[in-house]
GROMACS .gro file of C-alpha atoms in nm:
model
  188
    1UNK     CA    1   0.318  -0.669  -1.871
    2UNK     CA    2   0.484  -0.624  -1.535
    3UNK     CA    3   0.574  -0.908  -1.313
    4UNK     CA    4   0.781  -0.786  -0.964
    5UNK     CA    5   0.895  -0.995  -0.712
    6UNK     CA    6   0.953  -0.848  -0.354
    7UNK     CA    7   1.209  -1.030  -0.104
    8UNK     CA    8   1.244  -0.901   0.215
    9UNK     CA    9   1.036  -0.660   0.418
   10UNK     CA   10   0.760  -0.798   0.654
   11UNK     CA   11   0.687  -1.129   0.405
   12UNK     CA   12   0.956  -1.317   0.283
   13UNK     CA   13   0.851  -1.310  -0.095
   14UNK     CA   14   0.550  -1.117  -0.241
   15UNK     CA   15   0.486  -1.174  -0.590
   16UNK     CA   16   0.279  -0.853  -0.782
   17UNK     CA   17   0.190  -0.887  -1.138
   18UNK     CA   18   0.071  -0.611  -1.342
   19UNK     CA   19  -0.083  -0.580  -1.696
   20UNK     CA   20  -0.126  -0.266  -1.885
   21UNK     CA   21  -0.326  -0.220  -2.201
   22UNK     CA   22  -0.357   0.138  -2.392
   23UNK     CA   23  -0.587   0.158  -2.690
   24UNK     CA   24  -0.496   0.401  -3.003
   25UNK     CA   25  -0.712   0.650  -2.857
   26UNK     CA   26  -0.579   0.636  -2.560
   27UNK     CA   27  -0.773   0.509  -2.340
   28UNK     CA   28  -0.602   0.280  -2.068
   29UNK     CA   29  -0.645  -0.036  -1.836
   30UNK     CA   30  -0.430  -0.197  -1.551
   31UNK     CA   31  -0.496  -0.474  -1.402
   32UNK     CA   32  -0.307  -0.585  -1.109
   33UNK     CA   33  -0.250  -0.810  -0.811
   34UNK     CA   34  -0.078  -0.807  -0.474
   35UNK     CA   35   0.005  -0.393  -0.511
   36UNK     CA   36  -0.248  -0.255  -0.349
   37UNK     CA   37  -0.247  -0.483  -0.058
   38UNK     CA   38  -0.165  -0.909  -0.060
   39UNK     CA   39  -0.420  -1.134  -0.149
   40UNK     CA   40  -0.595  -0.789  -0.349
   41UNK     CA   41  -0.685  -0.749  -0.705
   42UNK     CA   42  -0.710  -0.409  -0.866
   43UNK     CA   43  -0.878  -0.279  -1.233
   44UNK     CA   44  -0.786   0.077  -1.368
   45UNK     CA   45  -0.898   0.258  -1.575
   46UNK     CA   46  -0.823   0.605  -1.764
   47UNK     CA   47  -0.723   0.767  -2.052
   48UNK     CA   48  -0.336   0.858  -2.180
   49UNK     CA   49  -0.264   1.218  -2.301
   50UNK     CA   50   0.077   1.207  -2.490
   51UNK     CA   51   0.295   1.463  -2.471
   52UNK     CA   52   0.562   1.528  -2.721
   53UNK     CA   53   0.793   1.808  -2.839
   54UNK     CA   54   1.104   1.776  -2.933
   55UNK     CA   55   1.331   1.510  -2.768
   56UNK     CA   56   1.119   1.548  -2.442
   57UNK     CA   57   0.817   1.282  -2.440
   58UNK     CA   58   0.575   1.137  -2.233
   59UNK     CA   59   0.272   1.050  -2.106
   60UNK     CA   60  -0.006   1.149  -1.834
   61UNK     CA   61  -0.247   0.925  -1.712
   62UNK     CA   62  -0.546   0.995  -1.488
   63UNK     CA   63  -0.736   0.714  -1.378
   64UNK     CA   64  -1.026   0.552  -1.202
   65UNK     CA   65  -0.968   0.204  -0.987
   66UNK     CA   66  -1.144  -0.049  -0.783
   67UNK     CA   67  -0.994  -0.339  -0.556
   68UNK     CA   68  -1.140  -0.638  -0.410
   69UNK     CA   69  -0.975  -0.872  -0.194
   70UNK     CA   70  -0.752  -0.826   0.177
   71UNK     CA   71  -0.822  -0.446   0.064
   72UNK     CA   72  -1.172  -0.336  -0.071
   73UNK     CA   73  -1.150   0.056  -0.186
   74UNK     CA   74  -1.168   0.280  -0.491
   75UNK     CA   75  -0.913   0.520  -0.581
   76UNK     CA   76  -0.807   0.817  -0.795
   77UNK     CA   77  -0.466   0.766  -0.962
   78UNK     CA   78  -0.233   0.958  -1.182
   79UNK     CA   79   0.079   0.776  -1.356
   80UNK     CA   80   0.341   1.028  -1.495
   81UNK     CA   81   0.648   0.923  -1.735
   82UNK     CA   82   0.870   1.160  -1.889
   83UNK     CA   83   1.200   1.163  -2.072
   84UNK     CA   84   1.453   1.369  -2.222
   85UNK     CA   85   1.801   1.322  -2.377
   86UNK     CA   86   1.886   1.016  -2.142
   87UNK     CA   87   1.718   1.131  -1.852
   88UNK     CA   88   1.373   0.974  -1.730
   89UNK     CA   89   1.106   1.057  -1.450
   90UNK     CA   90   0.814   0.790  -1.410
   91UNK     CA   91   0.551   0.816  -1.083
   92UNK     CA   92   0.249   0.619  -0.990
   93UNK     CA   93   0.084   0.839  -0.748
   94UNK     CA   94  -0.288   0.710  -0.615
   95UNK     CA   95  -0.547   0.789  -0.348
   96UNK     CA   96  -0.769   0.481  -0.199
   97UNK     CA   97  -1.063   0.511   0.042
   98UNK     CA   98  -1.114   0.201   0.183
   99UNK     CA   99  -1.500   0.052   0.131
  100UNK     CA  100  -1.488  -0.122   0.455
  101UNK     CA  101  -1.509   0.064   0.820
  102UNK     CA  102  -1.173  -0.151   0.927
  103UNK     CA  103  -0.974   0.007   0.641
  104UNK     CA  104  -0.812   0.300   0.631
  105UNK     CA  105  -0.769   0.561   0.303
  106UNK     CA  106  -0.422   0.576   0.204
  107UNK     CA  107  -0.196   0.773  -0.017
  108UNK     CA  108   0.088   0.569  -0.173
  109UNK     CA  109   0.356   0.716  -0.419
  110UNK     CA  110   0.605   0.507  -0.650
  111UNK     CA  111   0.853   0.745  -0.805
  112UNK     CA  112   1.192   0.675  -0.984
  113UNK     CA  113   1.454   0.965  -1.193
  114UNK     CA  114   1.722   0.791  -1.349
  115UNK     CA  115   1.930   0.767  -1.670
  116UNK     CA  116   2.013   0.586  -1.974
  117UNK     CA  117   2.381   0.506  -1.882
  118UNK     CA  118   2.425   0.264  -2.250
  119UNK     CA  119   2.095   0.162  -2.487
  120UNK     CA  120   2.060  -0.111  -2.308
  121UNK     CA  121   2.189  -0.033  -1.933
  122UNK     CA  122   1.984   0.231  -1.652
  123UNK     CA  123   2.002   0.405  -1.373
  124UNK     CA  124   1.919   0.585  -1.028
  125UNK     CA  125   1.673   0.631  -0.785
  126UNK     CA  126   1.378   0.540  -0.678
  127UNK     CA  127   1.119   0.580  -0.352
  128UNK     CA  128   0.795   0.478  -0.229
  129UNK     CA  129   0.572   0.676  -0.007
  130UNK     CA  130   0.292   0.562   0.192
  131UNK     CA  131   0.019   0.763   0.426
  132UNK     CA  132  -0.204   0.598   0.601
  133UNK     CA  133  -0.383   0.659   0.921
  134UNK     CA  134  -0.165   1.017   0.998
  135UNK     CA  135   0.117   0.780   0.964
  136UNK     CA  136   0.333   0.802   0.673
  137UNK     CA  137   0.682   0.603   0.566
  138UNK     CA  138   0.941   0.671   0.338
  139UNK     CA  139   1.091   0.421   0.194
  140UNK     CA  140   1.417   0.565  -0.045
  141UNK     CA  141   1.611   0.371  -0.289
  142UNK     CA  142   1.850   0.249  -0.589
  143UNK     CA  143   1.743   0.099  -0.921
  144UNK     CA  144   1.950  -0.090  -1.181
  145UNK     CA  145   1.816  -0.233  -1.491
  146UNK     CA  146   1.873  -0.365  -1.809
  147UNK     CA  147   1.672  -0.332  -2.174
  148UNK     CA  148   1.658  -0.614  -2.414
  149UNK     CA  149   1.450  -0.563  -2.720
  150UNK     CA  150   1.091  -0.564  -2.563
  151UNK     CA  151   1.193  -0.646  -2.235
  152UNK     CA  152   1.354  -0.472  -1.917
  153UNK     CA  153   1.492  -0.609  -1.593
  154UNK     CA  154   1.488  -0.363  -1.344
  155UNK     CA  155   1.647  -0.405  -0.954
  156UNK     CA  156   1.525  -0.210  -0.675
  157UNK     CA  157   1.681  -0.189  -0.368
  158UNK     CA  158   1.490   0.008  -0.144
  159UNK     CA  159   1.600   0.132   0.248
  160UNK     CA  160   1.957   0.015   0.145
  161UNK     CA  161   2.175   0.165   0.415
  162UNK     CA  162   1.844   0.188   0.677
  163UNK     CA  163   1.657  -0.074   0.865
  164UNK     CA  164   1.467  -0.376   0.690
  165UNK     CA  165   1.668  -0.327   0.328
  166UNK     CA  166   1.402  -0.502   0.053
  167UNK     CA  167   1.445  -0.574  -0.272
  168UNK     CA  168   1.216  -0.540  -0.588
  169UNK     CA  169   1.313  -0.710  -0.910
  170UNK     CA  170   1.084  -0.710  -1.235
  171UNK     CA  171   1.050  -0.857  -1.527
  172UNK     CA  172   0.882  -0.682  -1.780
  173UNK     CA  173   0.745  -0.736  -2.151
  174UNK     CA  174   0.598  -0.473  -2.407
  175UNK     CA  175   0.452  -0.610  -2.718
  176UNK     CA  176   0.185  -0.394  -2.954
  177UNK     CA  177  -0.146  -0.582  -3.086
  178UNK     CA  178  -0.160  -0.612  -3.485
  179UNK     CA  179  -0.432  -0.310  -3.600
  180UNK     CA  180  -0.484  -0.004  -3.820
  181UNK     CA  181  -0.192   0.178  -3.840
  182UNK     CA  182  -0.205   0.520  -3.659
  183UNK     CA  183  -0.255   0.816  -3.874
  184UNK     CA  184  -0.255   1.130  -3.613
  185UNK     CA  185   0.017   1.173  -3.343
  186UNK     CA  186  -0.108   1.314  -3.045
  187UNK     CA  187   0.109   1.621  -2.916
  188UNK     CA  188   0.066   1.875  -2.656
   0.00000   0.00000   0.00000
């Protein structure tokens, strides 16, 4: 589960929760509110391909969505996380085309590097990219955040030296449903 809270910017708070759920096979599902566009719920869904091999790790995950709500579209998504010796690399990268003739398609990118400074402490930076009616913005940025057990409490502070600063801050929870135990790793 991912809860963010948005202060700044054009609205003065925007709440966006997100829930993720990935099977033992793999196969994924995000639901989520407020990302896409306010007042706008979203449902993913896609399948995870691990890959492991040695310390480096992650995931791919191509998706399908639909959204309803201030924004009616589908998309085509891809989210990317990756990590090696301290050093991570997440992106949520999608593609809407909106259902209605008033809205436009739009590409929107949410990509962070950083690194594990302590087991519990991390790093670095972060950026958002939106295109959308030949118009596209940039939006650059920091992240702190802290690891406790199951949950993380990242900061973002995006445009922080620029025009309209904005900050992000989450707090997230990852828990694992009681099941069979896994008896095959996937590795690529």
């Amino acid at each position: 589960m991912e809860n963010y809270h948005q202060v700044g910017e054009s609205q003065s708070y925007l709440w966006i929760p997100m829930l993720h759920y990935t099977s033992q096979k793999g196969y994924y599902a995000e639901l989520r509110y407020n990302y896409e566009d306010a007042g706008t719920v979203s449902l993913f869904a896609g399948k995870s391909f691990r890959l492991n091999r040695n310390q480096f790790s992650g995931t791919l995950t191509p998706m399908l969505g639909y959204s309803a709500g201030n924004f009616q579209g589908v998309s085509v998504a891809l989210n990317t996380e990756i990590s090696i010796s301290g050093f991570y690399f997440s992106s949520q990268m999608q593609y809407s085309l909106g259902l209605a003739k008033s809205q436009d398609n739009f590409y929107f990118n949410w990509s962070e590097a950083g690194y594990d400074l302590t087991e519990k402490v991390f790093a670095g930076l972060a950026f958002q990219y939106t295109q959308q009616a030949a118009v596209g913005e940039f939006d650059p940025g920091l992240v702190i955040g802290l690891n406790a057990g199951d949950f993380s409490f990242p900061v973002y502070w995006f445009r922080p030296f620029g025009k309209h600063p904005f900050v992000m801050a989450g707090l997230n929870y990852e828990f694992r449903l009681k099941g069979k135990k896994r008896t095959k790793s996937l590795s690529l």
